[in-house]
Amino acid sequence: MNTSDIYREEIIDHSKHPRNFGKIAQPDLHHKEKNPLCGDEIELFVKLDSHKKVKAVAFDGAGCVISKASASLFTEAIKGKSINELEQLSAKDVLEYLGLSELTPTRQKCATLVLETLKRGLKNYQQKTK
Ligand code: FES
């Protein structure tokens, strides 16, 4: 088994059994974003601790294997991160969490849907807490 097979297995596992799937009541940061290419949606819920670091995170919605696996791995990876660290996250980090070095542009949209959702949610959060 080569490395890409292992990654593929991990992606399938996360899409079948997504971690942090569900909702969080009264989240500090919350947003629902649609992938304009397919109409799939991801809703993200983030609860912050007193130091404004991610205490809990959950996501909901329906999407393809890549978008679901990406959201699952992404939500695992951002636990404990500060607002500042969340702002720095890029598509490169998303691919790294997926264990992939590249994706086609269409698949990249699927993978980064959760990132876009977080970025919009962060903007709303900052406007609210200004
Ligand atoms: Fe819709 Fe991937 S096909 S998010």
mmCIF file of N, CA and C and ligand atoms in Angstrom:
data_model
loop_
_atom_site.group_PDB
_atom_site.id
_atom_site.type_symbol
_atom_site.label_atom_id
_atom_site.label_comp_id
_atom_site.label_asym_id
_atom_site.label_seq_id
_atom_site.Cartn_x
_atom_site.Cartn_y
_atom_site.Cartn_z
ATOM 1 N N MET A 1 0.844 -1.203 0.000
ATOM 2 C CA MET A 1 0.000 0.000 0.000
ATOM 3 C C MET A 1 0.883 1.258 0.000
ATOM 4 N N ASN A 2 0.638 2.147 -0.949
ATOM 5 C CA ASN A 2 1.447 3.367 -0.941
ATOM 6 C C ASN A 2 0.748 4.478 -0.154
ATOM 7 N N THR A 3 1.461 5.593 -0.007
ATOM 8 C CA THR A 3 0.971 6.668 0.852
ATOM 9 C C THR A 3 -0.385 7.202 0.402
ATOM 10 N N SER A 4 -0.572 7.339 -0.929
ATOM 11 C CA SER A 4 -1.838 7.918 -1.381
ATOM 12 C C SER A 4 -3.015 6.994 -1.069
ATOM 13 N N ASP A 5 -2.776 5.674 -1.050
ATOM 14 C CA ASP A 5 -3.848 4.742 -0.680
ATOM 15 C C ASP A 5 -4.250 4.940 0.785
ATOM 16 N N ILE A 6 -3.240 5.151 1.627
ATOM 17 C CA ILE A 6 -3.534 5.354 3.049
ATOM 18 C C ILE A 6 -4.369 6.616 3.205
ATOM 19 N N TYR A 7 -3.967 7.670 2.496
ATOM 20 C CA TYR A 7 -4.714 8.922 2.574
ATOM 21 C C TYR A 7 -6.132 8.716 2.059
ATOM 22 N N ARG A 8 -6.255 7.985 0.977
ATOM 23 C CA ARG A 8 -7.583 7.768 0.414
ATOM 24 C C ARG A 8 -8.472 7.050 1.433
ATOM 25 N N GLU A 9 -7.885 6.069 2.112
ATOM 26 C CA GLU A 9 -8.662 5.350 3.137
ATOM 27 C C GLU A 9 -9.112 6.288 4.240
ATOM 28 N N GLU A 10 -8.201 7.180 4.634
ATOM 29 C CA GLU A 10 -8.532 8.120 5.698
ATOM 30 C C GLU A 10 -9.665 9.060 5.240
ATOM 31 N N ILE A 11 -9.599 9.495 3.995
ATOM 32 C CA ILE A 11 -10.633 10.391 3.455
ATOM 33 C C ILE A 11 -11.987 9.672 3.443
ATOM 34 N N ILE A 12 -12.001 8.424 3.011
ATOM 35 C CA ILE A 12 -13.259 7.675 2.973
ATOM 36 C C ILE A 12 -13.799 7.453 4.388
ATOM 37 N N ASP A 13 -12.898 7.141 5.297
ATOM 38 C CA ASP A 13 -13.310 6.933 6.687
ATOM 39 C C ASP A 13 -13.941 8.210 7.248
ATOM 40 N N HIS A 14 -13.303 9.363 7.017
ATOM 41 C CA HIS A 14 -13.832 10.629 7.539
ATOM 42 C C HIS A 14 -15.138 11.030 6.864
ATOM 43 N N SER A 15 -15.306 10.619 5.592
ATOM 44 C CA SER A 15 -16.568 10.981 4.934
ATOM 45 C C SER A 15 -17.706 10.083 5.401
ATOM 46 N N LYS A 16 -17.365 8.825 5.714
ATOM 47 C CA LYS A 16 -18.400 7.898 6.191
ATOM 48 C C LYS A 16 -18.740 8.128 7.654
ATOM 49 N N HIS A 17 -17.714 8.453 8.419
ATOM 50 C CA HIS A 17 -17.899 8.665 9.867
ATOM 51 C C HIS A 17 -17.339 10.031 10.239
ATOM 52 N N PRO A 18 -17.983 11.097 9.769
ATOM 53 C CA PRO A 18 -17.405 12.431 10.020
ATOM 54 C C PRO A 18 -17.314 12.749 11.512
ATOM 55 N N ARG A 19 -16.154 13.266 11.897
ATOM 56 C CA ARG A 19 -15.977 13.700 13.300
ATOM 57 C C ARG A 19 -16.612 15.084 13.434
ATOM 58 N N ASN A 20 -17.069 15.388 14.611
ATOM 59 C CA ASN A 20 -17.653 16.712 14.921
ATOM 60 C C ASN A 20 -18.875 17.028 14.056
ATOM 61 N N PHE A 21 -19.614 15.991 13.680
ATOM 62 C CA PHE A 21 -20.806 16.214 12.861
ATOM 63 C C PHE A 21 -21.979 16.507 13.776
ATOM 64 N N GLY A 22 -22.657 17.587 13.530
ATOM 65 C CA GLY A 22 -23.806 17.955 14.352
ATOM 66 C C GLY A 22 -23.887 19.453 14.516
ATOM 67 N N LYS A 23 -24.548 19.879 15.574
ATOM 68 C CA LYS A 23 -24.726 21.314 15.810
ATOM 69 C C LYS A 23 -24.302 21.638 17.223
ATOM 70 N N ILE A 24 -24.007 22.904 17.467
ATOM 71 C CA ILE A 24 -23.683 23.364 18.816
ATOM 72 C C ILE A 24 -24.659 24.501 19.136
ATOM 73 N N ALA A 25 -25.265 24.418 20.301
ATOM 74 C CA ALA A 25 -26.211 25.473 20.699
ATOM 75 C C ALA A 25 -25.438 26.734 21.075
ATOM 76 N N GLN A 26 -25.965 27.857 20.741
ATOM 77 C CA GLN A 26 -25.387 29.170 21.051
ATOM 78 C C GLN A 26 -23.900 29.273 20.721
ATOM 79 N N PRO A 27 -23.550 29.049 19.477
ATOM 80 C CA PRO A 27 -22.143 29.163 19.092
ATOM 81 C C PRO A 27 -21.695 30.629 19.060
ATOM 82 N N ASP A 28 -20.407 30.862 19.266
ATOM 83 C CA ASP A 28 -19.884 32.231 19.155
ATOM 84 C C ASP A 28 -19.725 32.600 17.685
ATOM 85 N N LEU A 29 -19.413 31.601 16.917
ATOM 86 C CA LEU A 29 -19.203 31.806 15.484
ATOM 87 C C LEU A 29 -20.047 30.784 14.732
ATOM 88 N N HIS A 30 -20.815 31.291 13.774
ATOM 89 C CA HIS A 30 -21.739 30.395 13.080
ATOM 90 C C HIS A 30 -21.956 30.901 11.673
ATOM 91 N N HIS A 31 -21.871 29.998 10.713
ATOM 92 C CA HIS A 31 -22.142 30.419 9.340
ATOM 93 C C HIS A 31 -22.508 29.206 8.492
ATOM 94 N N LYS A 32 -23.318 29.476 7.480
ATOM 95 C CA LYS A 32 -23.680 28.437 6.508
ATOM 96 C C LYS A 32 -23.249 28.930 5.143
ATOM 97 N N GLU A 33 -22.506 28.103 4.431
ATOM 98 C CA GLU A 33 -21.981 28.536 3.131
ATOM 99 C C GLU A 33 -22.286 27.475 2.079
ATOM 100 N N LYS A 34 -22.536 27.965 0.870
ATOM 101 C CA LYS A 34 -22.885 27.062 -0.225
ATOM 102 C C LYS A 34 -21.752 27.001 -1.235
ATOM 103 N N ASN A 35 -21.481 25.825 -1.766
ATOM 104 C CA ASN A 35 -20.553 25.704 -2.888
ATOM 105 C C ASN A 35 -21.334 26.099 -4.142
ATOM 106 N N PRO A 36 -20.983 27.227 -4.778
ATOM 107 C CA PRO A 36 -21.786 27.690 -5.919
ATOM 108 C C PRO A 36 -21.783 26.713 -7.094
ATOM 109 N N LEU A 37 -20.798 25.842 -7.150
ATOM 110 C CA LEU A 37 -20.702 24.917 -8.284
ATOM 111 C C LEU A 37 -21.710 23.766 -8.203
ATOM 112 N N CYS A 38 -22.075 23.363 -6.986
ATOM 113 C CA CYS A 38 -22.954 22.193 -6.867
ATOM 114 C C CYS A 38 -24.154 22.421 -5.957
ATOM 115 N N GLY A 39 -24.114 23.498 -5.165
ATOM 116 C CA GLY A 39 -25.230 23.790 -4.268
ATOM 117 C C GLY A 39 -25.127 23.113 -2.910
ATOM 118 N N ASP A 40 -24.077 22.304 -2.700
ATOM 119 C CA ASP A 40 -23.907 21.668 -1.384
ATOM 120 C C ASP A 40 -23.597 22.735 -0.332
ATOM 121 N N GLU A 41 -24.056 22.463 0.879
ATOM 122 C CA GLU A 41 -23.887 23.452 1.953
ATOM 123 C C GLU A 41 -23.205 22.865 3.168
ATOM 124 N N ILE A 42 -22.446 23.719 3.829
ATOM 125 C CA ILE A 42 -21.859 23.340 5.115
ATOM 126 C C ILE A 42 -22.217 24.423 6.113
ATOM 127 N N GLU A 43 -22.654 23.977 7.275
ATOM 128 C CA GLU A 43 -22.964 24.906 8.359
ATOM 129 C C GLU A 43 -21.947 24.635 9.464
ATOM 130 N N LEU A 44 -21.307 25.681 9.927
ATOM 131 C CA LEU A 44 -20.233 25.516 10.909
ATOM 132 C C LEU A 44 -20.580 26.226 12.217
ATOM 133 N N PHE A 45 -20.283 25.574 13.311
ATOM 134 C CA PHE A 45 -20.556 26.116 14.647
ATOM 135 C C PHE A 45 -19.257 26.086 15.447
ATOM 136 N N VAL A 46 -18.883 27.214 16.035
ATOM 137 C CA VAL A 46 -17.654 27.251 16.830
ATOM 138 C C VAL A 46 -17.946 27.915 18.169
ATOM 139 N N LYS A 47 -17.481 27.278 19.199
ATOM 140 C CA LYS A 47 -17.609 27.838 20.537
ATOM 141 C C LYS A 47 -16.193 28.195 21.004
ATOM 142 N N LEU A 48 -16.020 29.406 21.516
ATOM 143 C CA LEU A 48 -14.693 29.854 21.963
ATOM 144 C C LEU A 48 -14.592 29.797 23.485
ATOM 145 N N ASP A 49 -13.359 29.629 23.975
ATOM 146 C CA ASP A 49 -13.167 29.674 25.436
ATOM 147 C C ASP A 49 -12.857 31.118 25.859
ATOM 148 N N SER A 50 -12.502 31.319 27.127
ATOM 149 C CA SER A 50 -12.285 32.683 27.629
ATOM 150 C C SER A 50 -11.050 33.336 27.001
ATOM 151 N N HIS A 51 -10.143 32.532 26.421
ATOM 152 C CA HIS A 51 -8.956 33.084 25.733
ATOM 153 C C HIS A 51 -9.207 33.241 24.233
ATOM 154 N N LYS A 52 -10.445 33.088 23.853
ATOM 155 C CA LYS A 52 -10.854 33.179 22.437
ATOM 156 C C LYS A 52 -10.166 32.138 21.563
ATOM 157 N N LYS A 53 -10.054 30.941 22.131
ATOM 158 C CA LYS A 53 -9.555 29.805 21.351
ATOM 159 C C LYS A 53 -10.695 28.822 21.147
ATOM 160 N N VAL A 54 -10.588 28.024 20.075
ATOM 161 C CA VAL A 54 -11.677 27.100 19.748
ATOM 162 C C VAL A 54 -11.814 26.036 20.844
ATOM 163 N N LYS A 55 -12.966 26.088 21.525
ATOM 164 C CA LYS A 55 -13.233 25.111 22.592
ATOM 165 C C LYS A 55 -13.979 23.913 22.015
ATOM 166 N N ALA A 56 -14.925 24.203 21.153
ATOM 167 C CA ALA A 56 -15.711 23.140 20.525
ATOM 168 C C ALA A 56 -16.094 23.574 19.124
ATOM 169 N N VAL A 57 -16.199 22.585 18.232
ATOM 170 C CA VAL A 57 -16.556 22.905 16.856
ATOM 171 C C VAL A 57 -17.407 21.773 16.298
ATOM 172 N N ALA A 58 -18.378 22.132 15.474
ATOM 173 C CA ALA A 58 -19.219 21.116 14.842
ATOM 174 C C ALA A 58 -19.630 21.611 13.457
ATOM 175 N N PHE A 59 -19.951 20.652 12.604
ATOM 176 C CA PHE A 59 -20.454 21.058 11.282
ATOM 177 C C PHE A 59 -21.631 20.184 10.890
ATOM 178 N N ASP A 60 -22.457 20.733 10.039
ATOM 179 C CA ASP A 60 -23.641 20.034 9.568
ATOM 180 C C ASP A 60 -23.757 20.279 8.066
ATOM 181 N N GLY A 61 -24.554 19.481 7.394
ATOM 182 C CA GLY A 61 -24.769 19.704 5.971
ATOM 183 C C GLY A 61 -24.495 18.468 5.147
ATOM 184 N N ALA A 62 -24.831 18.591 3.886
ATOM 185 C CA ALA A 62 -24.656 17.456 2.988
ATOM 186 C C ALA A 62 -23.682 17.845 1.890
ATOM 187 N N GLY A 63 -22.816 16.928 1.543
ATOM 188 C CA GLY A 63 -21.857 17.224 0.487
ATOM 189 C C GLY A 63 -21.223 15.952 -0.028
ATOM 190 N N CYS A 64 -20.278 16.122 -0.895
ATOM 191 C CA CYS A 64 -19.595 14.961 -1.483
ATOM 192 C C CYS A 64 -18.555 14.408 -0.501
ATOM 193 N N VAL A 65 -17.933 13.319 -0.912
ATOM 194 C CA VAL A 65 -16.922 12.658 -0.066
ATOM 195 C C VAL A 65 -15.829 13.640 0.353
ATOM 196 N N ILE A 66 -15.311 14.399 -0.605
ATOM 197 C CA ILE A 66 -14.198 15.312 -0.299
ATOM 198 C C ILE A 66 -14.640 16.422 0.657
ATOM 199 N N SER A 67 -15.813 17.003 0.418
ATOM 200 C CA SER A 67 -16.231 18.118 1.271
ATOM 201 C C SER A 67 -16.501 17.640 2.696
ATOM 202 N N LYS A 68 -17.061 16.456 2.822
ATOM 203 C CA LYS A 68 -17.359 15.916 4.149
ATOM 204 C C LYS A 68 -16.074 15.535 4.885
ATOM 205 N N ALA A 69 -15.183 14.829 4.179
ATOM 206 C CA ALA A 69 -13.911 14.421 4.793
ATOM 207 C C ALA A 69 -13.102 15.651 5.170
ATOM 208 N N SER A 70 -13.121 16.646 4.299
ATOM 209 C CA SER A 70 -12.362 17.859 4.563
ATOM 210 C C SER A 70 -12.905 18.565 5.803
ATOM 211 N N ALA A 71 -14.229 18.670 5.898
ATOM 212 C CA ALA A 71 -14.835 19.328 7.060
ATOM 213 C C ALA A 71 -14.518 18.550 8.339
ATOM 214 N N SER A 72 -14.540 17.225 8.245
ATOM 215 C CA SER A 72 -14.248 16.393 9.406
ATOM 216 C C SER A 72 -12.805 16.603 9.875
ATOM 217 N N LEU A 73 -11.853 16.518 8.947
ATOM 218 C CA LEU A 73 -10.435 16.682 9.291
ATOM 219 C C LEU A 73 -10.142 18.118 9.725
ATOM 220 N N PHE A 74 -10.779 19.064 9.064
ATOM 221 C CA PHE A 74 -10.574 20.485 9.371
ATOM 222 C C PHE A 74 -11.048 20.795 10.790
ATOM 223 N N THR A 75 -12.240 20.302 11.134
ATOM 224 C CA THR A 75 -12.771 20.611 12.466
ATOM 225 C C THR A 75 -11.920 19.942 13.557
ATOM 226 N N GLU A 76 -11.323 18.794 13.241
ATOM 227 C CA GLU A 76 -10.406 18.165 14.195
ATOM 228 C C GLU A 76 -9.171 19.047 14.381
ATOM 229 N N ALA A 77 -8.697 19.593 13.255
ATOM 230 C CA ALA A 77 -7.425 20.340 13.268
ATOM 231 C C ALA A 77 -7.535 21.713 13.926
ATOM 232 N N ILE A 78 -8.720 22.328 13.910
ATOM 233 C CA ILE A 78 -8.793 23.707 14.423
ATOM 234 C C ILE A 78 -9.104 23.786 15.922
ATOM 235 N N LYS A 79 -9.317 22.660 16.561
ATOM 236 C CA LYS A 79 -9.594 22.687 18.002
ATOM 237 C C LYS A 79 -8.391 23.290 18.729
ATOM 238 N N GLY A 80 -8.629 24.247 19.587
ATOM 239 C CA GLY A 80 -7.558 24.864 20.369
ATOM 240 C C GLY A 80 -6.893 26.046 19.668
ATOM 241 N N LYS A 81 -7.244 26.295 18.414
ATOM 242 C CA LYS A 81 -6.611 27.409 17.688
ATOM 243 C C LYS A 81 -7.232 28.743 18.097
ATOM 244 N N SER A 82 -6.395 29.804 18.057
ATOM 245 C CA SER A 82 -6.870 31.146 18.383
ATOM 246 C C SER A 82 -7.522 31.770 17.147
ATOM 247 N N ILE A 83 -8.231 32.868 17.372
ATOM 248 C CA ILE A 83 -8.867 33.588 16.264
ATOM 249 C C ILE A 83 -7.815 33.968 15.221
ATOM 250 N N ASN A 84 -6.679 34.436 15.727
ATOM 251 C CA ASN A 84 -5.587 34.847 14.849
ATOM 252 C C ASN A 84 -5.111 33.676 13.981
ATOM 253 N N GLU A 85 -4.973 32.511 14.607
ATOM 254 C CA GLU A 85 -4.531 31.316 13.859
ATOM 255 C C GLU A 85 -5.586 30.900 12.827
ATOM 256 N N LEU A 86 -6.848 31.041 13.189
ATOM 257 C CA LEU A 86 -7.920 30.690 12.255
ATOM 258 C C LEU A 86 -7.872 31.594 11.025
ATOM 259 N N GLU A 87 -7.566 32.868 11.273
ATOM 260 C CA GLU A 87 -7.508 33.831 10.157
ATOM 261 C C GLU A 87 -6.390 33.500 9.169
ATOM 262 N N GLN A 88 -5.341 32.858 9.666
ATOM 263 C CA GLN A 88 -4.182 32.561 8.799
ATOM 264 C C GLN A 88 -4.389 31.307 7.946
ATOM 265 N N LEU A 89 -5.414 30.528 8.248
ATOM 266 C CA LEU A 89 -5.581 29.253 7.535
ATOM 267 C C LEU A 89 -5.855 29.477 6.044
ATOM 268 N N SER A 90 -5.253 28.612 5.234
ATOM 269 C CA SER A 90 -5.391 28.764 3.776
ATOM 270 C C SER A 90 -5.772 27.425 3.138
ATOM 271 N N ALA A 91 -5.996 27.483 1.837
ATOM 272 C CA ALA A 91 -6.324 26.263 1.089
ATOM 273 C C ALA A 91 -5.201 25.231 1.213
ATOM 274 N N LYS A 92 -3.979 25.715 1.364
ATOM 275 C CA LYS A 92 -2.823 24.817 1.499
ATOM 276 C C LYS A 92 -2.955 23.971 2.781
ATOM 277 N N ASP A 93 -3.417 24.610 3.852
ATOM 278 C CA ASP A 93 -3.610 23.878 5.112
ATOM 279 C C ASP A 93 -4.695 22.816 4.945
ATOM 280 N N VAL A 94 -5.755 23.177 4.221
ATOM 281 C CA VAL A 94 -6.862 22.242 4.009
ATOM 282 C C VAL A 94 -6.352 20.993 3.278
ATOM 283 N N LEU A 95 -5.553 21.200 2.253
ATOM 284 C CA LEU A 95 -4.994 20.069 1.498
ATOM 285 C C LEU A 95 -4.079 19.233 2.389
ATOM 286 N N GLU A 96 -3.347 19.918 3.235
ATOM 287 C CA GLU A 96 -2.443 19.216 4.146
ATOM 288 C C GLU A 96 -3.240 18.330 5.115
ATOM 289 N N TYR A 97 -4.338 18.855 5.641
ATOM 290 C CA TYR A 97 -5.176 18.051 6.549
ATOM 291 C C TYR A 97 -5.728 16.828 5.820
ATOM 292 N N LEU A 98 -6.007 17.001 4.518
ATOM 293 C CA LEU A 98 -6.533 15.885 3.714
ATOM 294 C C LEU A 98 -5.424 14.923 3.296
ATOM 295 N N GLY A 99 -4.179 15.357 3.463
ATOM 296 C CA GLY A 99 -3.054 14.530 3.061
ATOM 297 C C GLY A 99 -2.861 14.506 1.562
ATOM 298 N N LEU A 100 -3.286 15.568 0.890
ATOM 299 C CA LEU A 100 -3.170 15.633 -0.562
ATOM 300 C C LEU A 100 -2.284 16.807 -0.951
ATOM 301 N N SER A 101 -1.577 16.654 -2.056
ATOM 302 C CA SER A 101 -0.721 17.762 -2.473
ATOM 303 C C SER A 101 -1.434 18.670 -3.468
ATOM 304 N N GLU A 102 -2.397 18.123 -4.199
ATOM 305 C CA GLU A 102 -3.166 18.968 -5.109
ATOM 306 C C GLU A 102 -4.504 18.324 -5.453
ATOM 307 N N LEU A 103 -5.396 19.160 -5.953
ATOM 308 C CA LEU A 103 -6.720 18.705 -6.391
ATOM 309 C C LEU A 103 -7.088 19.484 -7.642
ATOM 310 N N THR A 104 -8.009 18.964 -8.423
ATOM 311 C CA THR A 104 -8.487 19.733 -9.578
ATOM 312 C C THR A 104 -9.248 20.947 -9.027
ATOM 313 N N PRO A 105 -9.386 22.022 -9.805
ATOM 314 C CA PRO A 105 -10.074 23.221 -9.301
ATOM 315 C C PRO A 105 -11.471 22.934 -8.747
ATOM 316 N N THR A 106 -12.221 22.030 -9.404
ATOM 317 C CA THR A 106 -13.572 21.700 -8.932
ATOM 318 C C THR A 106 -13.521 21.005 -7.576
ATOM 319 N N ARG A 107 -12.641 20.039 -7.460
ATOM 320 C CA ARG A 107 -12.484 19.303 -6.194
ATOM 321 C C ARG A 107 -11.934 20.219 -5.093
ATOM 322 N N GLN A 108 -11.118 21.157 -5.511
ATOM 323 C CA GLN A 108 -10.546 22.110 -4.550
ATOM 324 C C GLN A 108 -11.669 22.924 -3.903
ATOM 325 N N LYS A 109 -12.688 23.280 -4.694
ATOM 326 C CA LYS A 109 -13.858 24.010 -4.167
ATOM 327 C C LYS A 109 -14.569 23.175 -3.109
ATOM 328 N N CYS A 110 -14.656 21.857 -3.366
ATOM 329 C CA CYS A 110 -15.284 20.948 -2.396
ATOM 330 C C CYS A 110 -14.472 20.930 -1.099
ATOM 331 N N ALA A 111 -13.165 20.808 -1.244
ATOM 332 C CA ALA A 111 -12.278 20.687 -0.080
ATOM 333 C C ALA A 111 -12.260 21.959 0.746
ATOM 334 N N THR A 112 -12.340 23.117 0.076
ATOM 335 C CA THR A 112 -12.196 24.379 0.810
ATOM 336 C C THR A 112 -13.543 24.991 1.221
ATOM 337 N N LEU A 113 -14.627 24.281 0.969
ATOM 338 C CA LEU A 113 -15.941 24.808 1.373
ATOM 339 C C LEU A 113 -15.972 25.085 2.885
ATOM 340 N N VAL A 114 -15.406 24.186 3.654
ATOM 341 C CA VAL A 114 -15.397 24.379 5.111
ATOM 342 C C VAL A 114 -14.537 25.594 5.486
ATOM 343 N N LEU A 115 -13.453 25.812 4.771
ATOM 344 C CA LEU A 115 -12.588 26.973 5.027
ATOM 345 C C LEU A 115 -13.328 28.274 4.707
ATOM 346 N N GLU A 116 -14.014 28.287 3.567
ATOM 347 C CA GLU A 116 -14.802 29.475 3.177
ATOM 348 C C GLU A 116 -15.868 29.756 4.224
ATOM 349 N N THR A 117 -16.481 28.695 4.714
ATOM 350 C CA THR A 117 -17.530 28.847 5.735
ATOM 351 C C THR A 117 -16.940 29.477 6.995
ATOM 352 N N LEU A 118 -15.770 28.984 7.387
ATOM 353 C CA LEU A 118 -15.115 29.543 8.576
ATOM 354 C C LEU A 118 -14.753 31.012 8.356
ATOM 355 N N LYS A 119 -14.191 31.329 7.205
ATOM 356 C CA LYS A 119 -13.753 32.711 6.929
ATOM 357 C C LYS A 119 -14.936 33.686 6.976
ATOM 358 N N ARG A 120 -16.062 33.292 6.380
ATOM 359 C CA ARG A 120 -17.262 34.144 6.425
ATOM 360 C C ARG A 120 -17.755 34.279 7.860
ATOM 361 N N GLY A 121 -17.750 33.172 8.570
ATOM 362 C CA GLY A 121 -18.186 33.173 9.971
ATOM 363 C C GLY A 121 -17.303 34.084 10.813
ATOM 364 N N LEU A 122 -16.008 34.058 10.537
ATOM 365 C CA LEU A 122 -15.056 34.904 11.275
ATOM 366 C C LEU A 122 -15.346 36.378 11.017
ATOM 367 N N LYS A 123 -15.640 36.697 9.764
ATOM 368 C CA LYS A 123 -15.953 38.088 9.398
ATOM 369 C C LYS A 123 -17.182 38.561 10.160
ATOM 370 N N ASN A 124 -18.214 37.729 10.157
ATOM 371 C CA ASN A 124 -19.441 38.077 10.878
ATOM 372 C C ASN A 124 -19.158 38.255 12.364
ATOM 373 N N TYR A 125 -18.344 37.348 12.911
ATOM 374 C CA TYR A 125 -18.009 37.391 14.329
ATOM 375 C C TYR A 125 -17.290 38.696 14.661
ATOM 376 N N GLN A 126 -16.341 39.075 13.804
ATOM 377 C CA GLN A 126 -15.570 40.294 14.064
ATOM 378 C C GLN A 126 -16.427 41.538 13.960
ATOM 379 N N GLN A 127 -17.377 41.530 13.027
ATOM 380 C CA GLN A 127 -18.270 42.678 12.912
ATOM 381 C C GLN A 127 -19.166 42.801 14.142
ATOM 382 N N LYS A 128 -19.576 41.636 14.632
ATOM 383 C CA LYS A 128 -20.473 41.584 15.792
ATOM 384 C C LYS A 128 -19.764 42.041 17.058
ATOM 385 N N THR A 129 -18.464 41.716 17.179
ATOM 386 C CA THR A 129 -17.737 41.987 18.429
ATOM 387 C C THR A 129 -16.893 43.257 18.352
ATOM 388 N N LYS A 130 -17.011 44.019 17.268
ATOM 389 C CA LYS A 130 -16.237 45.249 17.082
ATOM 390 C C LYS A 130 -16.537 46.271 18.147
HETATM 391 FE FE1 FES B 1 -20.648 19.594 -3.818
HETATM 392 FE FE2 FES B 1 -18.251 18.569 -3.597
HETATM 393 S S1 FES B 1 -19.695 18.177 -5.155
HETATM 394 S S2 FES B 1 -19.151 20.043 -2.322
#
